[in-house]
Amino acid sequence: MTDSTDSTEPAVGAPERRPGGRTARVRAQVLDAVRAELAEVGHEGLTVEGVAARAGVHRTTVYRRWRDVGGLLVDVIAAAGEMDWQPPDTGSLRGDLTALNREIQESLVVRPSFAVALMAASFHSEQAARAQTRLWADRYAQCEILVERAVARGELPVRGARDARGARDARGARGATELDARSLLIAATAPVYHQVVLLRADPDPRLPERAAAAAVLAAAAGAFSVPRTEGA
């Protein structure tokens, strides 16, 4: 109760009362400790006491701000969403998806892998599962720009699309379709997760490009085309 840090730290979900200073430093220390503990001992071994000891803060500080392990996991996931991450921009959809897959593969095969540990933890904590779902949804939304750029470059066909003058093509609006960018992105990245996380196979350096190429070919063939919504 006498910890000066505690007096300025809001509960999980509340806005920060000040953007920097001691509060921000303590949060950074604690979240770094969560990442390290989670990667080393997994969700089963993650405790408030262990995190506090590694972070060098009193356990009452952790309990007051984060309440429990679930609160710690939610905040460490929220911190991942605060990172200034940008999707690749290589000049082609195949190149972008390949680069994205390589980044994903690297995060999954590094040892210890925080990404894998966090996925495992989400199966044991409903709070963490909801937070991770939000983070993944946000990341996929960020990556939809890859598909939008590919359409703008003419790499992917879109039936009933407007031409440069804003006029409909000869097939008109009735048969118009648009690309389901989210489905394309999931199809491109899923093989990496499947091989490394589910099959626990050795990483294949060729897989990121092969999975990207397959998704681009499928998209060009119309596999991810859906009816254009009215007014689009």
mmCIF file with all atom_site columns, C-alpha atoms in Angstrom:
data_model
loop_
_atom_site.group_PDB
_atom_site.id
_atom_site.type_symbol
_atom_site.label_atom_id
_atom_site.label_alt_id
_atom_site.label_comp_id
_atom_site.label_asym_id
_atom_site.label_entity_id
_atom_site.label_seq_id
_atom_site.pdbx_PDB_ins_code
_atom_site.Cartn_x
_atom_site.Cartn_y
_atom_site.Cartn_z
_atom_site.occupancy
_atom_site.B_iso_or_equiv
_atom_site.pdbx_formal_charge
_atom_site.auth_seq_id
_atom_site.auth_comp_id
_atom_site.auth_asym_id
_atom_site.auth_atom_id
_atom_site.pdbx_PDB_model_num
ATOM 1   C CA . MET A 1 1   ? 0.000   0.000   0.000   1.00 0.00 ? 1   MET A CA 1
ATOM 2   C CA . THR A 1 2   ? 2.973   2.258   0.511   1.00 0.00 ? 2   THR A CA 1
ATOM 3   C CA . ASP A 1 3   ? 4.560   1.544   -2.891  1.00 0.00 ? 3   ASP A CA 1
ATOM 4   C CA . SER A 1 4   ? 4.666   4.890   -4.691  1.00 0.00 ? 4   SER A CA 1
ATOM 5   C CA . THR A 1 5   ? 4.305   3.069   -8.016  1.00 0.00 ? 5   THR A CA 1
ATOM 6   C CA . ASP A 1 6   ? 1.010   1.516   -6.986  1.00 0.00 ? 6   ASP A CA 1
ATOM 7   C CA . SER A 1 7   ? -0.597  4.862   -6.227  1.00 0.00 ? 7   SER A CA 1
ATOM 8   C CA . THR A 1 8   ? -0.326  5.930   -9.843  1.00 0.00 ? 8   THR A CA 1
ATOM 9   C CA . GLU A 1 9   ? -1.078  2.632   -11.570 1.00 0.00 ? 9   GLU A CA 1
ATOM 10  C CA . PRO A 1 10  ? -4.592  2.099   -12.941 1.00 0.00 ? 10  PRO A CA 1
ATOM 11  C CA . ALA A 1 11  ? -6.356  -1.239  -13.076 1.00 0.00 ? 11  ALA A CA 1
ATOM 12  C CA . VAL A 1 12  ? -6.288  -3.315  -16.251 1.00 0.00 ? 12  VAL A CA 1
ATOM 13  C CA . GLY A 1 13  ? -8.384  -1.660  -18.945 1.00 0.00 ? 13  GLY A CA 1
ATOM 14  C CA . ALA A 1 14  ? -8.275  1.799   -17.357 1.00 0.00 ? 14  ALA A CA 1
ATOM 15  C CA . PRO A 1 15  ? -6.449  4.649   -19.122 1.00 0.00 ? 15  PRO A CA 1
ATOM 16  C CA . GLU A 1 16  ? -2.907  5.444   -18.073 1.00 0.00 ? 16  GLU A CA 1
ATOM 17  C CA . ARG A 1 17  ? -2.743  8.479   -15.807 1.00 0.00 ? 17  ARG A CA 1
ATOM 18  C CA . ARG A 1 18  ? 0.604   9.534   -17.184 1.00 0.00 ? 18  ARG A CA 1
ATOM 19  C CA . PRO A 1 19  ? 2.338   8.470   -20.381 1.00 0.00 ? 19  PRO A CA 1
ATOM 20  C CA . GLY A 1 20  ? 5.832   7.953   -19.027 1.00 0.00 ? 20  GLY A CA 1
ATOM 21  C CA . GLY A 1 21  ? 7.890   8.062   -15.877 1.00 0.00 ? 21  GLY A CA 1
ATOM 22  C CA . ARG A 1 22  ? 8.021   5.356   -13.236 1.00 0.00 ? 22  ARG A CA 1
ATOM 23  C CA . THR A 1 23  ? 4.675   3.836   -14.159 1.00 0.00 ? 23  THR A CA 1
ATOM 24  C CA . ALA A 1 24  ? 5.777   3.199   -17.741 1.00 0.00 ? 24  ALA A CA 1
ATOM 25  C CA . ARG A 1 25  ? 9.110   1.794   -16.588 1.00 0.00 ? 25  ARG A CA 1
ATOM 26  C CA . VAL A 1 26  ? 7.448   -0.618  -14.178 1.00 0.00 ? 26  VAL A CA 1
ATOM 27  C CA . ARG A 1 27  ? 5.020   -1.769  -16.867 1.00 0.00 ? 27  ARG A CA 1
ATOM 28  C CA . ALA A 1 28  ? 7.913   -2.391  -19.266 1.00 0.00 ? 28  ALA A CA 1
ATOM 29  C CA . GLN A 1 29  ? 9.846   -4.332  -16.606 1.00 0.00 ? 29  GLN A CA 1
ATOM 30  C CA . VAL A 1 30  ? 6.843   -6.472  -15.705 1.00 0.00 ? 30  VAL A CA 1
ATOM 31  C CA . LEU A 1 31  ? 5.859   -7.234  -19.296 1.00 0.00 ? 31  LEU A CA 1
ATOM 32  C CA . ASP A 1 32  ? 9.453   -8.142  -20.162 1.00 0.00 ? 32  ASP A CA 1
ATOM 33  C CA . ALA A 1 33  ? 9.355   -10.520 -17.201 1.00 0.00 ? 33  ALA A CA 1
ATOM 34  C CA . VAL A 1 34  ? 6.074   -12.043 -18.383 1.00 0.00 ? 34  VAL A CA 1
ATOM 35  C CA . ARG A 1 35  ? 7.546   -12.706 -21.828 1.00 0.00 ? 35  ARG A CA 1
ATOM 36  C CA . ALA A 1 36  ? 10.664  -14.297 -20.356 1.00 0.00 ? 36  ALA A CA 1
ATOM 37  C CA . GLU A 1 37  ? 8.760   -16.414 -17.832 1.00 0.00 ? 37  GLU A CA 1
ATOM 38  C CA . LEU A 1 38  ? 6.185   -17.529 -20.378 1.00 0.00 ? 38  LEU A CA 1
ATOM 39  C CA . ALA A 1 39  ? 8.854   -18.551 -22.865 1.00 0.00 ? 39  ALA A CA 1
ATOM 40  C CA . GLU A 1 40  ? 10.875  -20.404 -20.232 1.00 0.00 ? 40  GLU A CA 1
ATOM 41  C CA . VAL A 1 41  ? 8.259   -22.112 -18.043 1.00 0.00 ? 41  VAL A CA 1
ATOM 42  C CA . GLY A 1 42  ? 5.045   -21.883 -20.073 1.00 0.00 ? 42  GLY A CA 1
ATOM 43  C CA . HIS A 1 43  ? 1.605   -20.951 -18.814 1.00 0.00 ? 43  HIS A CA 1
ATOM 44  C CA . GLU A 1 44  ? 1.642   -23.745 -16.231 1.00 0.00 ? 44  GLU A CA 1
ATOM 45  C CA . GLY A 1 45  ? 4.665   -22.218 -14.488 1.00 0.00 ? 45  GLY A CA 1
ATOM 46  C CA . LEU A 1 46  ? 3.667   -18.572 -14.888 1.00 0.00 ? 46  LEU A CA 1
ATOM 47  C CA . THR A 1 47  ? 2.924   -16.941 -11.538 1.00 0.00 ? 47  THR A CA 1
ATOM 48  C CA . VAL A 1 48  ? 2.536   -13.414 -10.265 1.00 0.00 ? 48  VAL A CA 1
ATOM 49  C CA . GLU A 1 49  ? 5.288   -14.067 -7.734  1.00 0.00 ? 49  GLU A CA 1
ATOM 50  C CA . GLY A 1 50  ? 7.692   -15.313 -10.404 1.00 0.00 ? 50  GLY A CA 1
ATOM 51  C CA . VAL A 1 51  ? 6.996   -12.331 -12.648 1.00 0.00 ? 51  VAL A CA 1
ATOM 52  C CA . ALA A 1 52  ? 7.431   -9.884  -9.771  1.00 0.00 ? 52  ALA A CA 1
ATOM 53  C CA . ALA A 1 53  ? 10.741  -11.452 -8.752  1.00 0.00 ? 53  ALA A CA 1
ATOM 54  C CA . ARG A 1 54  ? 12.107  -11.375 -12.288 1.00 0.00 ? 54  ARG A CA 1
ATOM 55  C CA . ALA A 1 55  ? 10.897  -7.807  -12.827 1.00 0.00 ? 55  ALA A CA 1
ATOM 56  C CA . GLY A 1 56  ? 12.387  -6.640  -9.541  1.00 0.00 ? 56  GLY A CA 1
ATOM 57  C CA . VAL A 1 57  ? 9.138   -5.216  -8.185  1.00 0.00 ? 57  VAL A CA 1
ATOM 58  C CA . HIS A 1 58  ? 7.003   -6.079  -5.177  1.00 0.00 ? 58  HIS A CA 1
ATOM 59  C CA . ARG A 1 59  ? 4.276   -8.610  -5.828  1.00 0.00 ? 59  ARG A CA 1
ATOM 60  C CA . THR A 1 60  ? 1.655   -6.210  -4.470  1.00 0.00 ? 60  THR A CA 1
ATOM 61  C CA . THR A 1 61  ? 2.501   -3.903  -7.366  1.00 0.00 ? 61  THR A CA 1
ATOM 62  C CA . VAL A 1 62  ? 1.689   -6.676  -9.828  1.00 0.00 ? 62  VAL A CA 1
ATOM 63  C CA . TYR A 1 63  ? -1.460  -7.783  -8.000  1.00 0.00 ? 63  TYR A CA 1
ATOM 64  C CA . ARG A 1 64  ? -2.791  -4.252  -7.740  1.00 0.00 ? 64  ARG A CA 1
ATOM 65  C CA . ARG A 1 65  ? -2.363  -3.379  -11.393 1.00 0.00 ? 65  ARG A CA 1
ATOM 66  C CA . TRP A 1 66  ? -2.798  -6.717  -13.180 1.00 0.00 ? 66  TRP A CA 1
ATOM 67  C CA . ARG A 1 67  ? -4.704  -8.684  -10.508 1.00 0.00 ? 67  ARG A CA 1
ATOM 68  C CA . ASP A 1 68  ? -3.713  -12.148 -11.760 1.00 0.00 ? 68  ASP A CA 1
ATOM 69  C CA . VAL A 1 69  ? -1.915  -14.120 -14.476 1.00 0.00 ? 69  VAL A CA 1
ATOM 70  C CA . GLY A 1 70  ? -4.817  -13.527 -16.866 1.00 0.00 ? 70  GLY A CA 1
ATOM 71  C CA . GLY A 1 71  ? -4.406  -9.772  -16.499 1.00 0.00 ? 71  GLY A CA 1
ATOM 72  C CA . LEU A 1 72  ? -0.678  -10.063 -17.183 1.00 0.00 ? 72  LEU A CA 1
ATOM 73  C CA . LEU A 1 73  ? -1.311  -12.054 -20.344 1.00 0.00 ? 73  LEU A CA 1
ATOM 74  C CA . VAL A 1 74  ? -3.919  -9.568  -21.569 1.00 0.00 ? 74  VAL A CA 1
ATOM 75  C CA . ASP A 1 75  ? -1.525  -6.661  -21.112 1.00 0.00 ? 75  ASP A CA 1
ATOM 76  C CA . VAL A 1 76  ? 1.430   -8.382  -22.764 1.00 0.00 ? 76  VAL A CA 1
ATOM 77  C CA . ILE A 1 77  ? -0.796  -9.097  -25.768 1.00 0.00 ? 77  ILE A CA 1
ATOM 78  C CA . ALA A 1 78  ? -2.031  -5.498  -25.745 1.00 0.00 ? 78  ALA A CA 1
ATOM 79  C CA . ALA A 1 79  ? 1.598   -4.334  -25.734 1.00 0.00 ? 79  ALA A CA 1
ATOM 80  C CA . ALA A 1 80  ? 2.256   -6.429  -28.844 1.00 0.00 ? 80  ALA A CA 1
ATOM 81  C CA . GLY A 1 81  ? -0.570  -4.553  -30.553 1.00 0.00 ? 81  GLY A CA 1
ATOM 82  C CA . GLU A 1 82  ? 1.029   -1.232  -29.604 1.00 0.00 ? 82  GLU A CA 1
ATOM 83  C CA . MET A 1 83  ? 4.207   -2.019  -31.531 1.00 0.00 ? 83  MET A CA 1
ATOM 84  C CA . ASP A 1 84  ? 4.863   0.107   -34.603 1.00 0.00 ? 84  ASP A CA 1
ATOM 85  C CA . TRP A 1 85  ? 4.722   -2.889  -36.938 1.00 0.00 ? 85  TRP A CA 1
ATOM 86  C CA . GLN A 1 86  ? 4.105   -2.473  -40.658 1.00 0.00 ? 86  GLN A CA 1
ATOM 87  C CA . PRO A 1 87  ? 3.377   -5.215  -43.214 1.00 0.00 ? 87  PRO A CA 1
ATOM 88  C CA . PRO A 1 88  ? 5.974   -5.854  -45.939 1.00 0.00 ? 88  PRO A CA 1
ATOM 89  C CA . ASP A 1 89  ? 6.034   -3.809  -49.127 1.00 0.00 ? 89  ASP A CA 1
ATOM 90  C CA . THR A 1 90  ? 8.219   -5.567  -51.685 1.00 0.00 ? 90  THR A CA 1
ATOM 91  C CA . GLY A 1 91  ? 6.397   -4.450  -54.827 1.00 0.00 ? 91  GLY A CA 1
ATOM 92  C CA . SER A 1 92  ? 4.480   -7.675  -55.474 1.00 0.00 ? 92  SER A CA 1
ATOM 93  C CA . LEU A 1 93  ? 1.874   -9.707  -53.611 1.00 0.00 ? 93  LEU A CA 1
ATOM 94  C CA . ARG A 1 94  ? 3.971   -12.860 -53.819 1.00 0.00 ? 94  ARG A CA 1
ATOM 95  C CA . GLY A 1 95  ? 6.959   -11.024 -52.410 1.00 0.00 ? 95  GLY A CA 1
ATOM 96  C CA . ASP A 1 96  ? 4.907   -9.436  -49.645 1.00 0.00 ? 96  ASP A CA 1
ATOM 97  C CA . LEU A 1 97  ? 3.352   -12.730 -48.567 1.00 0.00 ? 97  LEU A CA 1
ATOM 98  C CA . THR A 1 98  ? 6.720   -14.479 -48.703 1.00 0.00 ? 98  THR A CA 1
ATOM 99  C CA . ALA A 1 99  ? 8.257   -11.821 -46.470 1.00 0.00 ? 99  ALA A CA 1
ATOM 100 C CA . LEU A 1 100 ? 5.306   -12.046 -44.085 1.00 0.00 ? 100 LEU A CA 1
ATOM 101 C CA . ASN A 1 101 ? 5.611   -15.835 -43.907 1.00 0.00 ? 101 ASN A CA 1
ATOM 102 C CA . ARG A 1 102 ? 9.341   -15.631 -43.234 1.00 0.00 ? 102 ARG A CA 1
ATOM 103 C CA . GLU A 1 103 ? 8.691   -13.249 -40.360 1.00 0.00 ? 103 GLU A CA 1
ATOM 104 C CA . ILE A 1 104 ? 6.047   -15.594 -38.944 1.00 0.00 ? 104 ILE A CA 1
ATOM 105 C CA . GLN A 1 105 ? 8.272   -18.656 -39.328 1.00 0.00 ? 105 GLN A CA 1
ATOM 106 C CA . GLU A 1 106 ? 11.161  -16.947 -37.597 1.00 0.00 ? 106 GLU A CA 1
ATOM 107 C CA . SER A 1 107 ? 8.959   -16.024 -34.620 1.00 0.00 ? 107 SER A CA 1
ATOM 108 C CA . LEU A 1 108 ? 7.801   -19.638 -34.304 1.00 0.00 ? 108 LEU A CA 1
ATOM 109 C CA . VAL A 1 109 ? 11.160  -21.415 -34.576 1.00 0.00 ? 109 VAL A CA 1
ATOM 110 C CA . VAL A 1 110 ? 13.264  -19.163 -32.339 1.00 0.00 ? 110 VAL A CA 1
ATOM 111 C CA . ARG A 1 111 ? 13.953  -20.802 -28.987 1.00 0.00 ? 111 ARG A CA 1
ATOM 112 C CA . PRO A 1 112 ? 12.405  -20.061 -26.662 1.00 0.00 ? 112 PRO A CA 1
ATOM 113 C CA . SER A 1 113 ? 9.464   -18.897 -28.777 1.00 0.00 ? 113 SER A CA 1
ATOM 114 C CA . PHE A 1 114 ? 7.283   -16.341 -27.049 1.00 0.00 ? 114 PHE A CA 1
ATOM 115 C CA . ALA A 1 115 ? 4.765   -16.548 -29.905 1.00 0.00 ? 115 ALA A CA 1
ATOM 116 C CA . VAL A 1 116 ? 4.244   -20.294 -29.416 1.00 0.00 ? 116 VAL A CA 1
ATOM 117 C CA . ALA A 1 117 ? 4.115   -19.936 -25.635 1.00 0.00 ? 117 ALA A CA 1
ATOM 118 C CA . LEU A 1 118 ? 1.483   -17.231 -25.928 1.00 0.00 ? 118 LEU A CA 1
ATOM 119 C CA . MET A 1 119 ? -0.648  -19.371 -28.233 1.00 0.00 ? 119 MET A CA 1
ATOM 120 C CA . ALA A 1 120 ? -0.444  -22.225 -25.743 1.00 0.00 ? 120 ALA A CA 1
ATOM 121 C CA . ALA A 1 121 ? -1.400  -19.906 -22.888 1.00 0.00 ? 121 ALA A CA 1
ATOM 122 C CA . SER A 1 122 ? -4.501  -18.758 -24.745 1.00 0.00 ? 122 SER A CA 1
ATOM 123 C CA . PHE A 1 123 ? -5.904  -22.287 -24.410 1.00 0.00 ? 123 PHE A CA 1
ATOM 124 C CA . HIS A 1 124 ? -5.703  -22.009 -20.626 1.00 0.00 ? 124 HIS A CA 1
ATOM 125 C CA . SER A 1 125 ? -6.913  -18.436 -20.125 1.00 0.00 ? 125 SER A CA 1
ATOM 126 C CA . GLU A 1 126 ? -10.162 -17.092 -21.527 1.00 0.00 ? 126 GLU A CA 1
ATOM 127 C CA . GLN A 1 127 ? -8.887  -13.545 -20.991 1.00 0.00 ? 127 GLN A CA 1
ATOM 128 C CA . ALA A 1 128 ? -5.761  -14.262 -23.005 1.00 0.00 ? 128 ALA A CA 1
ATOM 129 C CA . ALA A 1 129 ? -7.772  -16.035 -25.712 1.00 0.00 ? 129 ALA A CA 1
ATOM 130 C CA . ARG A 1 130 ? -10.022 -13.015 -26.227 1.00 0.00 ? 130 ARG A CA 1
ATOM 131 C CA . ALA A 1 131 ? -7.057  -10.629 -26.269 1.00 0.00 ? 131 ALA A CA 1
ATOM 132 C CA . GLN A 1 132 ? -5.163  -12.771 -28.759 1.00 0.00 ? 132 GLN A CA 1
ATOM 133 C CA . THR A 1 133 ? -8.205  -13.016 -31.028 1.00 0.00 ? 133 THR A CA 1
ATOM 134 C CA . ARG A 1 134 ? -8.393  -9.215  -31.079 1.00 0.00 ? 134 ARG A CA 1
ATOM 135 C CA . LEU A 1 135 ? -4.675  -8.947  -31.813 1.00 0.00 ? 135 LEU A CA 1
ATOM 136 C CA . TRP A 1 136 ? -4.852  -11.432 -34.702 1.00 0.00 ? 136 TRP A CA 1
ATOM 137 C CA . ALA A 1 137 ? -7.888  -9.665  -36.134 1.00 0.00 ? 137 ALA A CA 1
ATOM 138 C CA . ASP A 1 138 ? -6.014  -6.361  -35.989 1.00 0.00 ? 138 ASP A CA 1
ATOM 139 C CA . ARG A 1 139 ? -2.918  -7.856  -37.625 1.00 0.00 ? 139 ARG A CA 1
ATOM 140 C CA . TYR A 1 140 ? -4.928  -9.372  -40.477 1.00 0.00 ? 140 TYR A CA 1
ATOM 141 C CA . ALA A 1 141 ? -6.710  -6.044  -40.944 1.00 0.00 ? 141 ALA A CA 1
ATOM 142 C CA . GLN A 1 142 ? -3.317  -4.329  -41.184 1.00 0.00 ? 142 GLN A CA 1
ATOM 143 C CA . CYS A 1 143 ? -2.180  -6.846  -43.790 1.00 0.00 ? 143 CYS A CA 1
ATOM 144 C CA . GLU A 1 144 ? -5.204  -6.355  -46.028 1.00 0.00 ? 144 GLU A CA 1
ATOM 145 C CA . ILE A 1 145 ? -3.272  -3.481  -47.587 1.00 0.00 ? 145 ILE A CA 1
ATOM 146 C CA . LEU A 1 146 ? -1.113  -6.146  -49.276 1.00 0.00 ? 146 LEU A CA 1
ATOM 147 C CA . VAL A 1 147 ? -4.139  -7.364  -51.227 1.00 0.00 ? 147 VAL A CA 1
ATOM 148 C CA . GLU A 1 148 ? -5.384  -3.851  -51.930 1.00 0.00 ? 148 GLU A CA 1
ATOM 149 C CA . ARG A 1 149 ? -2.023  -2.899  -53.424 1.00 0.00 ? 149 ARG A CA 1
ATOM 150 C CA . ALA A 1 150 ? -1.983  -6.063  -55.520 1.00 0.00 ? 150 ALA A CA 1
ATOM 151 C CA . VAL A 1 151 ? -5.415  -5.247  -56.947 1.00 0.00 ? 151 VAL A CA 1
ATOM 152 C CA . ALA A 1 152 ? -4.318  -1.684  -57.681 1.00 0.00 ? 152 ALA A CA 1
ATOM 153 C CA . ARG A 1 153 ? -1.239  -3.004  -59.508 1.00 0.00 ? 153 ARG A CA 1
ATOM 154 C CA . GLY A 1 154 ? -3.416  -5.316  -61.587 1.00 0.00 ? 154 GLY A CA 1
ATOM 155 C CA . GLU A 1 155 ? -1.914  -8.496  -60.156 1.00 0.00 ? 155 GLU A CA 1
ATOM 156 C CA . LEU A 1 156 ? -5.309  -9.888  -59.224 1.00 0.00 ? 156 LEU A CA 1
ATOM 157 C CA . PRO A 1 157 ? -8.476  -9.762  -61.336 1.00 0.00 ? 157 PRO A CA 1
ATOM 158 C CA . VAL A 1 158 ? -11.701 -8.402  -59.877 1.00 0.00 ? 158 VAL A CA 1
ATOM 159 C CA . ARG A 1 159 ? -14.863 -8.954  -61.929 1.00 0.00 ? 159 ARG A CA 1
ATOM 160 C CA . GLY A 1 160 ? -17.013 -5.921  -62.439 1.00 0.00 ? 160 GLY A CA 1
ATOM 161 C CA . ALA A 1 161 ? -14.318 -3.591  -61.168 1.00 0.00 ? 161 ALA A CA 1
ATOM 162 C CA . ARG A 1 162 ? -14.296 0.018   -62.291 1.00 0.00 ? 162 ARG A CA 1
ATOM 163 C CA . ASP A 1 163 ? -11.696 1.080   -64.799 1.00 0.00 ? 163 ASP A CA 1
ATOM 164 C CA . ALA A 1 164 ? -9.428  4.084   -64.430 1.00 0.00 ? 164 ALA A CA 1
ATOM 165 C CA . ARG A 1 165 ? -12.254 6.390   -65.631 1.00 0.00 ? 165 ARG A CA 1
ATOM 166 C CA . GLY A 1 166 ? -14.653 5.025   -63.027 1.00 0.00 ? 166 GLY A CA 1
ATOM 167 C CA . ALA A 1 167 ? -16.788 3.098   -65.566 1.00 0.00 ? 167 ALA A CA 1
ATOM 168 C CA . ARG A 1 168 ? -17.965 -0.481  -65.074 1.00 0.00 ? 168 ARG A CA 1
ATOM 169 C CA . ASP A 1 169 ? -16.512 -3.112  -67.366 1.00 0.00 ? 169 ASP A CA 1
ATOM 170 C CA . ALA A 1 170 ? -18.640 -4.941  -69.937 1.00 0.00 ? 170 ALA A CA 1
ATOM 171 C CA . ARG A 1 171 ? -19.796 -7.567  -67.468 1.00 0.00 ? 171 ARG A CA 1
ATOM 172 C CA . GLY A 1 172 ? -21.411 -4.898  -65.310 1.00 0.00 ? 172 GLY A CA 1
ATOM 173 C CA . ALA A 1 173 ? -22.271 -4.809  -61.642 1.00 0.00 ? 173 ALA A CA 1
ATOM 174 C CA . ARG A 1 174 ? -24.498 -7.918  -61.594 1.00 0.00 ? 174 ARG A CA 1
ATOM 175 C CA . GLY A 1 175 ? -21.555 -10.305 -61.794 1.00 0.00 ? 175 GLY A CA 1
ATOM 176 C CA . ALA A 1 176 ? -19.215 -8.080  -59.831 1.00 0.00 ? 176 ALA A CA 1
ATOM 177 C CA . THR A 1 177 ? -17.027 -9.694  -57.216 1.00 0.00 ? 177 THR A CA 1
ATOM 178 C CA . GLU A 1 178 ? -14.372 -8.548  -54.828 1.00 0.00 ? 178 GLU A CA 1
ATOM 179 C CA . LEU A 1 179 ? -11.502 -10.314 -53.152 1.00 0.00 ? 179 LEU A CA 1
ATOM 180 C CA . ASP A 1 180 ? -11.893 -11.603 -49.626 1.00 0.00 ? 180 ASP A CA 1
ATOM 181 C CA . ALA A 1 181 ? -8.534  -10.302 -48.435 1.00 0.00 ? 181 ALA A CA 1
ATOM 182 C CA . ARG A 1 182 ? -8.782  -11.926 -45.004 1.00 0.00 ? 182 ARG A CA 1
ATOM 183 C CA . SER A 1 183 ? -9.319  -15.396 -46.477 1.00 0.00 ? 183 SER A CA 1
ATOM 184 C CA . LEU A 1 184 ? -6.413  -14.925 -48.877 1.00 0.00 ? 184 LEU A CA 1
ATOM 185 C CA . LEU A 1 185 ? -4.099  -13.900 -46.038 1.00 0.00 ? 185 LEU A CA 1
ATOM 186 C CA . ILE A 1 186 ? -5.153  -16.829 -43.868 1.00 0.00 ? 186 ILE A CA 1
ATOM 187 C CA . ALA A 1 187 ? -4.593  -19.261 -46.744 1.00 0.00 ? 187 ALA A CA 1
ATOM 188 C CA . ALA A 1 188 ? -1.130  -17.814 -47.369 1.00 0.00 ? 188 ALA A CA 1
ATOM 189 C CA . THR A 1 189 ? 0.044   -17.949 -43.749 1.00 0.00 ? 189 THR A CA 1
ATOM 190 C CA . ALA A 1 190 ? -1.727  -21.078 -42.455 1.00 0.00 ? 190 ALA A CA 1
ATOM 191 C CA . PRO A 1 191 ? 0.782   -23.608 -43.882 1.00 0.00 ? 191 PRO A CA 1
ATOM 192 C CA . VAL A 1 192 ? 3.568   -22.048 -41.812 1.00 0.00 ? 192 VAL A CA 1
ATOM 193 C CA . TYR A 1 193 ? 1.619   -22.356 -38.571 1.00 0.00 ? 193 TYR A CA 1
ATOM 194 C CA . HIS A 1 194 ? 0.492   -25.870 -39.501 1.00 0.00 ? 194 HIS A CA 1
ATOM 195 C CA . GLN A 1 195 ? 3.992   -27.173 -40.160 1.00 0.00 ? 195 GLN A CA 1
ATOM 196 C CA . VAL A 1 196 ? 5.779   -25.551 -37.227 1.00 0.00 ? 196 VAL A CA 1
ATOM 197 C CA . VAL A 1 197 ? 3.110   -25.463 -34.502 1.00 0.00 ? 197 VAL A CA 1
ATOM 198 C CA . LEU A 1 198 ? 0.846   -28.426 -35.262 1.00 0.00 ? 198 LEU A CA 1
ATOM 199 C CA . LEU A 1 199 ? 3.215   -30.880 -36.941 1.00 0.00 ? 199 LEU A CA 1
ATOM 200 C CA . ARG A 1 200 ? 6.249   -29.618 -35.018 1.00 0.00 ? 200 ARG A CA 1
ATOM 201 C CA . ALA A 1 201 ? 8.312   -30.273 -38.112 1.00 0.00 ? 201 ALA A CA 1
ATOM 202 C CA . ASP A 1 202 ? 11.695  -28.765 -38.795 1.00 0.00 ? 202 ASP A CA 1
ATOM 203 C CA . PRO A 1 203 ? 11.349  -25.384 -40.497 1.00 0.00 ? 203 PRO A CA 1
ATOM 204 C CA . ASP A 1 204 ? 11.441  -25.579 -44.269 1.00 0.00 ? 204 ASP A CA 1
ATOM 205 C CA . PRO A 1 205 ? 13.176  -22.500 -45.714 1.00 0.00 ? 205 PRO A CA 1
ATOM 206 C CA . ARG A 1 206 ? 11.213  -22.965 -48.949 1.00 0.00 ? 206 ARG A CA 1
ATOM 207 C CA . LEU A 1 207 ? 7.794   -23.068 -47.317 1.00 0.00 ? 207 LEU A CA 1
ATOM 208 C CA . PRO A 1 208 ? 7.235   -19.296 -46.902 1.00 0.00 ? 208 PRO A CA 1
ATOM 209 C CA . GLU A 1 209 ? 7.602   -18.711 -50.647 1.00 0.00 ? 209 GLU A CA 1
ATOM 210 C CA . ARG A 1 210 ? 5.733   -21.853 -51.680 1.00 0.00 ? 210 ARG A CA 1
ATOM 211 C CA . ALA A 1 211 ? 2.761   -21.023 -49.476 1.00 0.00 ? 211 ALA A CA 1
ATOM 212 C CA . ALA A 1 212 ? 2.729   -17.452 -50.755 1.00 0.00 ? 212 ALA A CA 1
ATOM 213 C CA . ALA A 1 213 ? 2.887   -18.556 -54.386 1.00 0.00 ? 213 ALA A CA 1
ATOM 214 C CA . ALA A 1 214 ? 0.051   -21.040 -53.899 1.00 0.00 ? 214 ALA A CA 1
ATOM 215 C CA . ALA A 1 215 ? -2.168  -18.387 -52.336 1.00 0.00 ? 215 ALA A CA 1
ATOM 216 C CA . VAL A 1 216 ? -1.477  -15.930 -55.154 1.00 0.00 ? 216 VAL A CA 1
ATOM 217 C CA . LEU A 1 217 ? -2.294  -18.551 -57.803 1.00 0.00 ? 217 LEU A CA 1
ATOM 218 C CA . ALA A 1 218 ? -5.512  -19.450 -55.989 1.00 0.00 ? 218 ALA A CA 1
ATOM 219 C CA . ALA A 1 219 ? -6.474  -15.790 -55.757 1.00 0.00 ? 219 ALA A CA 1
ATOM 220 C CA . ALA A 1 220 ? -5.793  -15.245 -59.463 1.00 0.00 ? 220 ALA A CA 1
ATOM 221 C CA . ALA A 1 221 ? -8.077  -18.195 -60.209 1.00 0.00 ? 221 ALA A CA 1
ATOM 222 C CA . GLY A 1 222 ? -10.883 -16.624 -58.197 1.00 0.00 ? 222 GLY A CA 1
ATOM 223 C CA . ALA A 1 223 ? -10.681 -18.834 -55.105 1.00 0.00 ? 223 ALA A CA 1
ATOM 224 C CA . PHE A 1 224 ? -11.154 -15.886 -52.767 1.00 0.00 ? 224 PHE A CA 1
ATOM 225 C CA . SER A 1 225 ? -13.703 -13.930 -54.809 1.00 0.00 ? 225 SER A CA 1
ATOM 226 C CA . VAL A 1 226 ? -17.010 -13.090 -53.138 1.00 0.00 ? 226 VAL A CA 1
ATOM 227 C CA . PRO A 1 227 ? -20.056 -11.178 -54.435 1.00 0.00 ? 227 PRO A CA 1
ATOM 228 C CA . ARG A 1 228 ? -19.557 -7.454  -54.236 1.00 0.00 ? 228 ARG A CA 1
ATOM 229 C CA . THR A 1 229 ? -21.807 -5.863  -51.637 1.00 0.00 ? 229 THR A CA 1
ATOM 230 C CA . GLU A 1 230 ? -24.438 -3.374  -52.760 1.00 0.00 ? 230 GLU A CA 1
ATOM 231 C CA . GLY A 1 231 ? -23.104 0.139   -53.122 1.00 0.00 ? 231 GLY A CA 1
ATOM 232 C CA . ALA A 1 232 ? -19.464 -1.000  -53.338 1.00 0.00 ? 232 ALA A CA 1
#
